[in-house]
mmCIF file of C-alpha atoms in Angstrom:
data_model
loop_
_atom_site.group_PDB
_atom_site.id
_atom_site.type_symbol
_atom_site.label_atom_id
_atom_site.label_comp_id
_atom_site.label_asym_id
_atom_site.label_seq_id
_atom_site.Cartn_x
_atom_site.Cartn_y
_atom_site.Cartn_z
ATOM 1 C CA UNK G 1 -121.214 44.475 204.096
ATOM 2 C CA UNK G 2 -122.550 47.439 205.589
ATOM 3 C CA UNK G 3 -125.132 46.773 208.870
ATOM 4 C CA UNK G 4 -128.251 48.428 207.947
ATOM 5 C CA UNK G 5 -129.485 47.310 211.296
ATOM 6 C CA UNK G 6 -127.928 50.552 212.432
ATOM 7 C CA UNK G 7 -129.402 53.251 210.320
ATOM 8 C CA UNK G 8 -131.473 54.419 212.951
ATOM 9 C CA UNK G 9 -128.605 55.248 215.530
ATOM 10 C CA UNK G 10 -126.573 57.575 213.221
ATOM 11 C CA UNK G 11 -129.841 59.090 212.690
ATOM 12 C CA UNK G 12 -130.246 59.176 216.303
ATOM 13 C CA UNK G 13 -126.581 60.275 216.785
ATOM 14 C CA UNK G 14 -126.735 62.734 214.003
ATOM 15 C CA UNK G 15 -129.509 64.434 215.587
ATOM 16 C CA UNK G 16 -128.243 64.083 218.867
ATOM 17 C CA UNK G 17 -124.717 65.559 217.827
ATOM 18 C CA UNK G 18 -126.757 68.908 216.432
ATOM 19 C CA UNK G 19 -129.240 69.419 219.111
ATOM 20 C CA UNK G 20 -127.033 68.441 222.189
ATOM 21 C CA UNK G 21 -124.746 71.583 222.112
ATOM 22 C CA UNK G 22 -127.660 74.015 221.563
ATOM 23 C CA UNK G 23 -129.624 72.588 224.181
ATOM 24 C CA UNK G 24 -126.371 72.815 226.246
ATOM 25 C CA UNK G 25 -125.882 76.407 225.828
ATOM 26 C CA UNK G 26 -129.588 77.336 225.651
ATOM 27 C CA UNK G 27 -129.811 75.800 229.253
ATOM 28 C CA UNK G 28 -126.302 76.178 231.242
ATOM 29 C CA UNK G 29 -127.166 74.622 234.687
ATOM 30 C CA UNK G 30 -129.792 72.548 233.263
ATOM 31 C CA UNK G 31 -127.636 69.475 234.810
ATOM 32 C CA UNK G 32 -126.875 70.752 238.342
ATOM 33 C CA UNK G 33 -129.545 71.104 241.234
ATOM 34 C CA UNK G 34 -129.832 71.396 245.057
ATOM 35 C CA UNK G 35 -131.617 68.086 246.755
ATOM 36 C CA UNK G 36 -132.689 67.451 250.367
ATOM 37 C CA UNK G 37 -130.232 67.067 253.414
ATOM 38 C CA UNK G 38 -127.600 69.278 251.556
ATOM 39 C CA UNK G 39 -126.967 67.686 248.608
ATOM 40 C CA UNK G 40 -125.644 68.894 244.867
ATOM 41 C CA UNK G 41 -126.466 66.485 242.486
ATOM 42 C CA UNK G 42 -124.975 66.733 239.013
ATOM 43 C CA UNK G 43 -126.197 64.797 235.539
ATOM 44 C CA UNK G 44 -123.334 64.533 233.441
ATOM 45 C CA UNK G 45 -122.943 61.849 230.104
ATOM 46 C CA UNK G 46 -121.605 61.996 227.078
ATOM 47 C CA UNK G 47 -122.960 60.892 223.336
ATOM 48 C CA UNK G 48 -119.733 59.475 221.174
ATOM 49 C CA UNK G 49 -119.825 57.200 218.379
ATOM 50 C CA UNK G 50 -119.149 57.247 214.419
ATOM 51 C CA UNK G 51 -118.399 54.318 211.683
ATOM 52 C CA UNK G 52 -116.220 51.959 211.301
ATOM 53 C CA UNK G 53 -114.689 49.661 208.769
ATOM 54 C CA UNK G 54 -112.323 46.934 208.714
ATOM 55 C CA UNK G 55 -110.673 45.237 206.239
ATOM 56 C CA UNK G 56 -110.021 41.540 207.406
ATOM 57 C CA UNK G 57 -107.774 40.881 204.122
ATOM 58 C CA UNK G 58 -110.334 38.750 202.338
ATOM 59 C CA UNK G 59 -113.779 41.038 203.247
ATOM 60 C CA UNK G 60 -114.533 44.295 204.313
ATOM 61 C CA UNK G 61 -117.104 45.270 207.114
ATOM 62 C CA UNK G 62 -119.059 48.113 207.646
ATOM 63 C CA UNK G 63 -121.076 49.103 210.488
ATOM 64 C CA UNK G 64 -122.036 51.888 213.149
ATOM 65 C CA UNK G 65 -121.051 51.430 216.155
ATOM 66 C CA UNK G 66 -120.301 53.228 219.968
ATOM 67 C CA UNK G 67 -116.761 54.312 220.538
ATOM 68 C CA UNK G 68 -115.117 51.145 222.361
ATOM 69 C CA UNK G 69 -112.193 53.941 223.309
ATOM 70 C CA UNK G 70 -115.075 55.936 224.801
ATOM 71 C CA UNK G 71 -118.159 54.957 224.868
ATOM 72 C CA UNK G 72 -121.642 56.847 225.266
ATOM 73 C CA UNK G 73 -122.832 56.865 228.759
ATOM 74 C CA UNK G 74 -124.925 58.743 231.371
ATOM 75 C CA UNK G 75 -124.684 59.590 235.359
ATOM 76 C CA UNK G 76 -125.855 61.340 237.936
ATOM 77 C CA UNK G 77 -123.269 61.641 240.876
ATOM 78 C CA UNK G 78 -124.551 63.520 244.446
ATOM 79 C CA UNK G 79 -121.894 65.126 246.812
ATOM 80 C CA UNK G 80 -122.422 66.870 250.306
ATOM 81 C CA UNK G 81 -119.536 68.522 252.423
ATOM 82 C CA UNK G 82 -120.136 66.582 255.848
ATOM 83 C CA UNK G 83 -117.460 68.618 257.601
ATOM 84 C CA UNK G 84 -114.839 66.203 257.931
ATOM 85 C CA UNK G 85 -114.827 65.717 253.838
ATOM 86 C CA UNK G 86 -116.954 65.243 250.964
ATOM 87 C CA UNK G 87 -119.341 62.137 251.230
ATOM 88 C CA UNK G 88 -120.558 61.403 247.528
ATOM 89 C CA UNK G 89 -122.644 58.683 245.986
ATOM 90 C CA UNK G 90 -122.083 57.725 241.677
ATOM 91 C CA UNK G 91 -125.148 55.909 239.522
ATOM 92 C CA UNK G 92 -123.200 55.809 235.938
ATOM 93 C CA UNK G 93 -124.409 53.539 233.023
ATOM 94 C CA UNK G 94 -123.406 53.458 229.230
ATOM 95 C CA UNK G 95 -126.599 53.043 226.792
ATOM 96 C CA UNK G 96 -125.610 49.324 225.643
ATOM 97 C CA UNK G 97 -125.235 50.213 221.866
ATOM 98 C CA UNK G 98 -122.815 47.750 220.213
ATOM 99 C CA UNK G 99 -119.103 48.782 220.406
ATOM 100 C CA UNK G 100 -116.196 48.963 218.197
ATOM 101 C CA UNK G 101 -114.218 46.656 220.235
ATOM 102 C CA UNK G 102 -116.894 44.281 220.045
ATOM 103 C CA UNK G 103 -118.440 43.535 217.113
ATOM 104 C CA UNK G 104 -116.640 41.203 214.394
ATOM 105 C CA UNK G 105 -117.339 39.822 211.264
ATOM 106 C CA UNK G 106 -119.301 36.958 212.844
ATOM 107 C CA UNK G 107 -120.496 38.478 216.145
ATOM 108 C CA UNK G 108 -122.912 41.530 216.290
ATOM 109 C CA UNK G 109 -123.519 42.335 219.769
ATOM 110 C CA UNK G 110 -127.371 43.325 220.572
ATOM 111 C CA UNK G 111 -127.887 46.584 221.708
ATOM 112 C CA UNK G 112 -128.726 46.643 225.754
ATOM 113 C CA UNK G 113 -130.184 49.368 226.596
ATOM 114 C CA UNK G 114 -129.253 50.075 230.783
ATOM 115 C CA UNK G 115 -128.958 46.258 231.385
ATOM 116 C CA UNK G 116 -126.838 44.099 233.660
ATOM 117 C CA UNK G 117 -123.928 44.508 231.796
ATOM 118 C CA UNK G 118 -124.082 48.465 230.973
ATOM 119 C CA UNK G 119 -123.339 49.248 234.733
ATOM 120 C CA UNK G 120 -120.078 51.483 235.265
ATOM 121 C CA UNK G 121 -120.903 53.202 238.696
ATOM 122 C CA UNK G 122 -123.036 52.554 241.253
ATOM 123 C CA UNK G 123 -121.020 53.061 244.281
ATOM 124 C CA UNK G 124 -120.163 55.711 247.448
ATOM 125 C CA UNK G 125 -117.193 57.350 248.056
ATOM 126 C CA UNK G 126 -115.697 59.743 251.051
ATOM 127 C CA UNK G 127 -112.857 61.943 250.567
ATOM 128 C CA UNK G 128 -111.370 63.181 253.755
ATOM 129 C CA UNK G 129 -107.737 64.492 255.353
ATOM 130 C CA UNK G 130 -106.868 60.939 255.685
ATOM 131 C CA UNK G 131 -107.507 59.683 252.109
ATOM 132 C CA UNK G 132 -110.614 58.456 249.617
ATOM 133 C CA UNK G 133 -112.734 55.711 250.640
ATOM 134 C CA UNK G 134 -115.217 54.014 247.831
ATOM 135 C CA UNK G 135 -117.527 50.921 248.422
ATOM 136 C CA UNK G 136 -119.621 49.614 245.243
ATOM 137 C CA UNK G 137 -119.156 49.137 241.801
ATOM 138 C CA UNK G 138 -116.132 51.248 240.413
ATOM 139 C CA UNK G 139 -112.338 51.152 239.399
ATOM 140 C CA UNK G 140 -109.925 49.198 240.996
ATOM 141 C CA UNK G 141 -106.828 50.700 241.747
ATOM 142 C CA UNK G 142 -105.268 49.773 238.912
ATOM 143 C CA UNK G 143 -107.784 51.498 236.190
ATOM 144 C CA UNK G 144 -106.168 53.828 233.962
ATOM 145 C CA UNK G 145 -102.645 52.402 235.265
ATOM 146 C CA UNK G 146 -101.694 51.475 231.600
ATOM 147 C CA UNK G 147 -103.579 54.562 230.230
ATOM 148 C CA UNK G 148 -101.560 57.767 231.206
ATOM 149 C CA UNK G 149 -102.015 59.727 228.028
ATOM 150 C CA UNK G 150 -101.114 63.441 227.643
ATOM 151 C CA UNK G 151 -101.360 63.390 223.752
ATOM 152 C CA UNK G 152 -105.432 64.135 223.325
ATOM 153 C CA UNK G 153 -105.648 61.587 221.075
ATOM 154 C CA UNK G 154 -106.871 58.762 223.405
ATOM 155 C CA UNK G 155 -110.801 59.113 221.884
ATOM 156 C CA UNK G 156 -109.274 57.373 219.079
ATOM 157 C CA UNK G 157 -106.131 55.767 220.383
ATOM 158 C CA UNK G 158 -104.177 55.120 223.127
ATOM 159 C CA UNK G 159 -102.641 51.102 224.930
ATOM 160 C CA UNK G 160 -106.100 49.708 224.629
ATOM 161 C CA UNK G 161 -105.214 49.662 221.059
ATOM 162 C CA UNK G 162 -108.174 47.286 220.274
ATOM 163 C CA UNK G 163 -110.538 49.879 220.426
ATOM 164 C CA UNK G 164 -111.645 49.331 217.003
ATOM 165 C CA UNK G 165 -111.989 45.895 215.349
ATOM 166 C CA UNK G 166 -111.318 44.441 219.073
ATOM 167 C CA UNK G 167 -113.988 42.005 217.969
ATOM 168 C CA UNK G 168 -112.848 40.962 214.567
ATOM 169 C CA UNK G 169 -111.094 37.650 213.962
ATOM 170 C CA UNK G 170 -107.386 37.074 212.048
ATOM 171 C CA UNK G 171 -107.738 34.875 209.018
ATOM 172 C CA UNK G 172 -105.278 32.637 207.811
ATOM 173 C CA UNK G 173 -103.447 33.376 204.520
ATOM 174 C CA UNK G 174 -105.999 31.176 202.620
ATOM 175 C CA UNK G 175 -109.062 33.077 203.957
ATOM 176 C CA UNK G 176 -111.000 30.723 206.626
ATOM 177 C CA UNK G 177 -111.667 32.815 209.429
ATOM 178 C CA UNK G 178 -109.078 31.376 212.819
ATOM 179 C CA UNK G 179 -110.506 31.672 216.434
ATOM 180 C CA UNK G 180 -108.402 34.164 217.063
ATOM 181 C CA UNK G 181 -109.543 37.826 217.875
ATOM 182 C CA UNK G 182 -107.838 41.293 217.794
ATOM 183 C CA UNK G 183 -108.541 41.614 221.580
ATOM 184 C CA UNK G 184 -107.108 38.487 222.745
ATOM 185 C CA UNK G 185 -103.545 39.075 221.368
ATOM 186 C CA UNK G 186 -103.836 43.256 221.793
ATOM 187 C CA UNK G 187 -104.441 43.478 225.756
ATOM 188 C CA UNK G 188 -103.212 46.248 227.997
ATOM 189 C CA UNK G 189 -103.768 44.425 231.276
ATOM 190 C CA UNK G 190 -105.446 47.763 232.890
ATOM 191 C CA UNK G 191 -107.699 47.146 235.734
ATOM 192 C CA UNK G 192 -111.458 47.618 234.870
ATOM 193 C CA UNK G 193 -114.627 48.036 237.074
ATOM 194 C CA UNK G 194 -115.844 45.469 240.061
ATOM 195 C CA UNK G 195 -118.073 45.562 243.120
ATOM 196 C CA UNK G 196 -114.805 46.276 245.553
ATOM 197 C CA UNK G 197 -113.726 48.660 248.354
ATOM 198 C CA UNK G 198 -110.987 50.904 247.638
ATOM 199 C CA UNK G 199 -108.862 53.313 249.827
ATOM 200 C CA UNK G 200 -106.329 55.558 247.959
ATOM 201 C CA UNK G 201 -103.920 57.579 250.688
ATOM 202 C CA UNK G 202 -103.938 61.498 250.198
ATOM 203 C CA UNK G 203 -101.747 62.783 247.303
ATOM 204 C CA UNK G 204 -98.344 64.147 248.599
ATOM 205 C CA UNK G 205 -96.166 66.112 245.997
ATOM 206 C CA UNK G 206 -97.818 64.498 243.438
ATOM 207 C CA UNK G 207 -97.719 60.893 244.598
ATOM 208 C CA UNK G 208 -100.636 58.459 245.849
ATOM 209 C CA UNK G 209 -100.779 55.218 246.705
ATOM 210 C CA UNK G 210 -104.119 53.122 246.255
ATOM 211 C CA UNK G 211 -105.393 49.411 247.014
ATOM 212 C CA UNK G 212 -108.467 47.601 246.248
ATOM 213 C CA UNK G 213 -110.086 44.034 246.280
ATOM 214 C CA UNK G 214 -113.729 42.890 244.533
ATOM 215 C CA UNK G 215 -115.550 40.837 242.738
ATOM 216 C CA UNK G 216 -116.826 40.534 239.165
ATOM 217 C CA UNK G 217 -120.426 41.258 239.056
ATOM 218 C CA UNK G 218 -121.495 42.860 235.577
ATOM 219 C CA UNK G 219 -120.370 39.574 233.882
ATOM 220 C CA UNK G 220 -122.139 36.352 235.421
ATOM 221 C CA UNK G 221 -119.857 33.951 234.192
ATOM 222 C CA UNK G 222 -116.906 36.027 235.803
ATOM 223 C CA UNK G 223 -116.884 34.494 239.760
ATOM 224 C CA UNK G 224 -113.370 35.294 240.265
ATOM 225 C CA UNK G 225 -111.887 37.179 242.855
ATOM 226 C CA UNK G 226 -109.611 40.420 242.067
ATOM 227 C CA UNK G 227 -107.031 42.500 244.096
ATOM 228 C CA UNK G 228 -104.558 45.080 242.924
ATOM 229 C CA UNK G 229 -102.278 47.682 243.753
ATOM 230 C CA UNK G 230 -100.933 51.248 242.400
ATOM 231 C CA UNK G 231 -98.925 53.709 242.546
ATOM 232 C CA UNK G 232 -99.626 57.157 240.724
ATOM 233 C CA UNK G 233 -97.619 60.884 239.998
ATOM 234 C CA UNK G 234 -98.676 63.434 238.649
ATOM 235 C CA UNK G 235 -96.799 66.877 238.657
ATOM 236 C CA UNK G 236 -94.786 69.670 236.000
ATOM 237 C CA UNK G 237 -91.135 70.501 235.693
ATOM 238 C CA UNK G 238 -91.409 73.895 233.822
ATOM 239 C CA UNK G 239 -93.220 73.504 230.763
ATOM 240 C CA UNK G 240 -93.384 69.588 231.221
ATOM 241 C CA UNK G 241 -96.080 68.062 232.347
ATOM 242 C CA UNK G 242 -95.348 64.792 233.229
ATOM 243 C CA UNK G 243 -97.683 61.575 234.738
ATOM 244 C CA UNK G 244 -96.290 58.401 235.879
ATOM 245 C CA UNK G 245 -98.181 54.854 237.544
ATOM 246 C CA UNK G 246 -97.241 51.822 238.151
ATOM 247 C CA UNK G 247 -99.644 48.724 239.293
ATOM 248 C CA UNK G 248 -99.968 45.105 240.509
ATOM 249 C CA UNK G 249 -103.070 43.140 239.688
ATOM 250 C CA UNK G 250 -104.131 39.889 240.736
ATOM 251 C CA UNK G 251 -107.009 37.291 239.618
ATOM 252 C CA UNK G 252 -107.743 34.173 241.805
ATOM 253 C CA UNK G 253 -110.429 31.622 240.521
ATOM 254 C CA UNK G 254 -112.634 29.835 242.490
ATOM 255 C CA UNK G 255 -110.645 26.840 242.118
ATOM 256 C CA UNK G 256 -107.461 28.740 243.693
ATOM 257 C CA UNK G 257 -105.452 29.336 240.258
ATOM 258 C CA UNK G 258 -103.885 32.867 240.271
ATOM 259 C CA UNK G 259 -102.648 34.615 237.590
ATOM 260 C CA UNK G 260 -100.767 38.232 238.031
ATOM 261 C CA UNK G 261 -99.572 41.088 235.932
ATOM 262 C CA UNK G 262 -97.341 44.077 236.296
ATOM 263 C CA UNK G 263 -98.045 47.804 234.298
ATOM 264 C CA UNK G 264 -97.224 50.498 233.797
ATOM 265 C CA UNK G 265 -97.299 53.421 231.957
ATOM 266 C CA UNK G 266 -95.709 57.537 231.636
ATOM 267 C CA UNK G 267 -96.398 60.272 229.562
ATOM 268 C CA UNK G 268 -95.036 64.201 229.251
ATOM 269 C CA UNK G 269 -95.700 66.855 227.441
ATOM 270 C CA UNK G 270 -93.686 70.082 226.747
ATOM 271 C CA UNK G 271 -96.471 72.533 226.151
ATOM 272 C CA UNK G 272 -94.497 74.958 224.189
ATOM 273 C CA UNK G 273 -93.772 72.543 221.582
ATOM 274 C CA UNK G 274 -96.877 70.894 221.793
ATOM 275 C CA UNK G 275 -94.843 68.041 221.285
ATOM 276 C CA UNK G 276 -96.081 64.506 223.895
ATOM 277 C CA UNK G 277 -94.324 61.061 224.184
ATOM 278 C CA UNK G 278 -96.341 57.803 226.054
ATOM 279 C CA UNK G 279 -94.863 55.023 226.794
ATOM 280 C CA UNK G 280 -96.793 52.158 228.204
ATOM 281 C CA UNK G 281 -95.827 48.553 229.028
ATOM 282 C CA UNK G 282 -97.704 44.793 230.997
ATOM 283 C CA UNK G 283 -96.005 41.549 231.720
ATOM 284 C CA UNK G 284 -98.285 38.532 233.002
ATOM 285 C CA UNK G 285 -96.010 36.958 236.245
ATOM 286 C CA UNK G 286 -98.446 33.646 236.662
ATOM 287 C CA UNK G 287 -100.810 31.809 234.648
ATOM 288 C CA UNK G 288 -99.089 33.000 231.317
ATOM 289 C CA UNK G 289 -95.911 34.585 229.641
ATOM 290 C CA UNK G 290 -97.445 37.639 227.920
ATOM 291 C CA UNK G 291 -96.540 40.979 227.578
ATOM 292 C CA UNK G 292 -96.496 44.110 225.452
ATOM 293 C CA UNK G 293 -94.930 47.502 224.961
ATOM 294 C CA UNK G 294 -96.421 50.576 223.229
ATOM 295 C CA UNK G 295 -95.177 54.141 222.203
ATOM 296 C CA UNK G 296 -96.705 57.230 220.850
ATOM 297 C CA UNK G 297 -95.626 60.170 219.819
ATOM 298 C CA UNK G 298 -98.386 63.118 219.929
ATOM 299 C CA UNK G 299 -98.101 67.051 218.813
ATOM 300 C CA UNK G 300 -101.125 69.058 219.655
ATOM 301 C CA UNK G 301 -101.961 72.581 218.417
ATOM 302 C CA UNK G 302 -104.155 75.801 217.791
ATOM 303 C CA UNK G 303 -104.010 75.958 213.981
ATOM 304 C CA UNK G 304 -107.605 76.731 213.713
ATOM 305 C CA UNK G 305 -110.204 78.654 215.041
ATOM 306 C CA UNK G 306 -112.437 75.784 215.534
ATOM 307 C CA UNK G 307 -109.980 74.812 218.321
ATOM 308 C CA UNK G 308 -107.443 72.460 219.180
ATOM 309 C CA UNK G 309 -105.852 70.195 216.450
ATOM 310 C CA UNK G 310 -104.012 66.818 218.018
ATOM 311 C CA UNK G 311 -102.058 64.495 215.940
ATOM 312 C CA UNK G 312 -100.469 61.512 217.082
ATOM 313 C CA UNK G 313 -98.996 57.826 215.662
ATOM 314 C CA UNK G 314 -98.328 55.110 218.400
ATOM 315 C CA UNK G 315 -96.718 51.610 218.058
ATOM 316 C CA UNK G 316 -97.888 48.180 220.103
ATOM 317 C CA UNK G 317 -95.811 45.026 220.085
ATOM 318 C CA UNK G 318 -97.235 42.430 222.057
ATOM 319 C CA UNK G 319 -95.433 38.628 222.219
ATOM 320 C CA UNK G 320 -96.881 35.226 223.898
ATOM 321 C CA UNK G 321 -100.791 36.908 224.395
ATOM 322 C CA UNK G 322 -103.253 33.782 224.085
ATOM 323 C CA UNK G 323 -100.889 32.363 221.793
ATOM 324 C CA UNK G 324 -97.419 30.903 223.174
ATOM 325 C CA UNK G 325 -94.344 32.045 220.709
ATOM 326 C CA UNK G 326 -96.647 34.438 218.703
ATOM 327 C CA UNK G 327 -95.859 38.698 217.804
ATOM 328 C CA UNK G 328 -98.810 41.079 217.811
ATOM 329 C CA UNK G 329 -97.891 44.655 216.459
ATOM 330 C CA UNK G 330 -99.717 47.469 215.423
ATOM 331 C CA UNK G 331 -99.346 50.885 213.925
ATOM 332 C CA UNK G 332 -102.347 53.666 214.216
ATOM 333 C CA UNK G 333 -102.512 57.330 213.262
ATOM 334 C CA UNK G 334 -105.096 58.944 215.026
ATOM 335 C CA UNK G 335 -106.184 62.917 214.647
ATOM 336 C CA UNK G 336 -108.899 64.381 217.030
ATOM 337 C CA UNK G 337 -110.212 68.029 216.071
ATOM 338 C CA UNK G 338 -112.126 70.126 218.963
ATOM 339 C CA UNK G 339 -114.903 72.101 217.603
ATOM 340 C CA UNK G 340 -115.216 74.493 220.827
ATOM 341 C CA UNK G 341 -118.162 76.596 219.957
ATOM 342 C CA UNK G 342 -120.301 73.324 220.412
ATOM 343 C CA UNK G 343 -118.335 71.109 222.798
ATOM 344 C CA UNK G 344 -117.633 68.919 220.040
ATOM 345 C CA UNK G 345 -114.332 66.482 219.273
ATOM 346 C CA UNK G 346 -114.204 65.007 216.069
ATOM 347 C CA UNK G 347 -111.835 61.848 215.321
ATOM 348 C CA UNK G 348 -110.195 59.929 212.935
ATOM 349 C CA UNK G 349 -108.295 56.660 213.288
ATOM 350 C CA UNK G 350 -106.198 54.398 210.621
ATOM 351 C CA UNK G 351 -104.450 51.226 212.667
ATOM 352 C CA UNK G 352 -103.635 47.889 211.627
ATOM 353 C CA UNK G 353 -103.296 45.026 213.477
ATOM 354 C CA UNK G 354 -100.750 42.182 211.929
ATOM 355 C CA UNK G 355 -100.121 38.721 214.176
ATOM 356 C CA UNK G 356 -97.524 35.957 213.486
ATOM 357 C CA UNK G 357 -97.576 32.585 215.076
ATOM 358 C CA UNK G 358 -94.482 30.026 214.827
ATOM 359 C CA UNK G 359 -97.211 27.310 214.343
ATOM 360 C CA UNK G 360 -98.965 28.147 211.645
ATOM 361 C CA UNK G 361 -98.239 29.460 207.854
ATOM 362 C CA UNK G 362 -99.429 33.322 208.998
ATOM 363 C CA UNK G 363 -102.156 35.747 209.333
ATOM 364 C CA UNK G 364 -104.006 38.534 207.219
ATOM 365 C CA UNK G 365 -103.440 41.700 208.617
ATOM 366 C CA UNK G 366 -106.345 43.369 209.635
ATOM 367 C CA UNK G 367 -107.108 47.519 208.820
ATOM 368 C CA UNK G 368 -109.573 49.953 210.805
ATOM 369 C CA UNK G 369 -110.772 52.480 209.873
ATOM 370 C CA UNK G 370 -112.731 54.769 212.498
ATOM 371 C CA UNK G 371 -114.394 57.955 211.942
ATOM 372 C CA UNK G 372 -116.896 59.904 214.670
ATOM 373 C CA UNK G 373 -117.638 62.246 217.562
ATOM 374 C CA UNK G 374 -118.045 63.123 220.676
ATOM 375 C CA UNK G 375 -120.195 65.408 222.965
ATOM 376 C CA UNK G 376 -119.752 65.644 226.998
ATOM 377 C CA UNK G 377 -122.462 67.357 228.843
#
């Protein structure tokens, strides 16, 4: 079934994909002015979408959709040099078209344009000798944790392997549709956005430390409290360039119940070679047994003039997520193509997601397929 509600955003997209980069190079600076009291204010955003389709085993859906791995967004971000350090302030918001994570074959998210729940940014931050402050909505300090990714690849795939067909629901092997989603067994645990304060200490040969506690604000339903904790590197031995972070995260409900999780995640590439490896893994400590590992194994290279080519496959294998005694795995092959003379990366993405369950008589596997673009400006 293919969701002709959408025609008119790969129009939109289409055009915007064509027009974008020559509007980009026909006005360089275009983004970038001078305000009062001192301060440089920068519009920055990016356009990234394509089409989808999954194959649930019994049906297959069609749609166009927003890049759940990378979504289209837009923000403005103002910085002045006080003297002591840089004092900034970040409005960031992504358009609210429906995602690839999100819809399924029963559940079409409406499209939001700059509502409640599109917020990313809205916060200010100070970067001095002594370390980075940031009040408002933002990352915690666990964000990206689970995501350290040197392959290129993660517009179409990296440990938030969900990214497309996150909304879709396993069937059983004689077709009714179960309550279970791709999402809810394929987690990462990474920290996401809140209202909090954050302070991350200054980096020192490649290591910080950072800390942050807030609230849940975008969702309304979400009145928990959340704290976490992480530890980053960052740094190159040779030709290796190498990334490392580790994190603690912890969610407390009003009613006092706590659950916790551990991740963590590394990834180097020799640059020669071209050749990357990422290794990612979660645990849940309280409130439930699951955890995951993932791998991927990337190769990047010049082969064309268009620019970079970047190849990678990665595996996930997930056990006890939602479901006590139950296996989620999944394979995807992703390719991204830069097309440098308009500030363009194409992708491509094949992954399937398969789930067993010691309770039950098994699930359809369910394919993705995920074609688009993307455009920064």
């Amino acid at each position: 079934m293919f969701d002709r509600s959408g025609i008119w955003k790969v129009l939109a997209f289409a055009g915007l994909a064509m027009a974008g980069p020559a509007f980009a190079q026909s006005f360089q600076g275009w983004n970038e002015f001078d305000g009062p009291f001192g301060v440089n204010w920068t519009i920055y955003g990016q356009i990234s979408g394509g089409f989808m389709s999954v194959d649930d085993g019994f049906e297959t859906d069609q749609a166009l959709v927003d890049n759940g791995n990378s979504g289209t967004r837009i923000g403005i971000i103002g910085e002045r040099d006080i003297g002591t350090g840089i004092a900034s302030f970040t409005f960031e918001t992504a358009l609210g078209t429906r995602g690839s994570s999100q819809i399924g074959q029963t559940s079409v998210p409406t499209d939001s344009i700059f509502g409640r729940r599109t917020l990313r940014f809205l916060e200010l931050k100070y970067q001095g000798s002594l370390g980075n402050y940031a009040i408002g909505q933002g990352s915690m300090a666990t964000d990206g944790v689970a995501e350290v990714d040197f392959s290129g690849t993660s517009l179409a795939a990296y440990s938030f392997v969900s990214g497309a067909g996150g909304g879709f629901s396993f069937r059983d092997q004689s077709g009714p549709l179960t309550p279970i989603i791709v999402s809810g067994v394929f987690r990462n645990f990474d920290g996401g956005r809140r209202l909090r304060i954050r302070y991350d200490t200054p980096e020192y040969r490649g290591f910080s430390i950072g800390a942050a506690l807030g609230k849940e604000v975008v969702n309304p339903n979400d009145d928990n409290t959340y704290s976490d904790f992480s530890v980053r590197y960052s740094g190159a031995f040779g030709d290796i360039e190498t990334g490392v972070a580790v994190g603690y995260g912890r969610i407390e409900t009003p009613t006092g119940a706590v659950s916790e999780a551990l991740l963590a995640s590394a990834s180097a590439w020799h640059k020669p070679s071209g050749i990357s490896v990422t290794l990612a893994t979660g645990a849940q400590q309280r409130g439930s047994a699951g955890s995951y590992d993932y791998i991927k194994l990337g190769y990047r290279q010049d082969w064309f003039a268009l620019g970079e080519t970047r190849l990678s496959v990665d595996y996930y294998a997930g056990r006890d997520l939602l479901v006590t005694s139950s296996e989620s795995q999944s394979v995807g092959v992703a390719v991204v193509q830069d097309i440098d003379r308009y500030g363009i990366e194409t992708f491509l993405l094949l992954r399937r997601y398969a789930m067993e369950d010691a309770g039950t008589t098994g699930f359809e596997d369910v394919t993705a397929l995920f074609a688009g673009a993307r455009f920064k400006f």
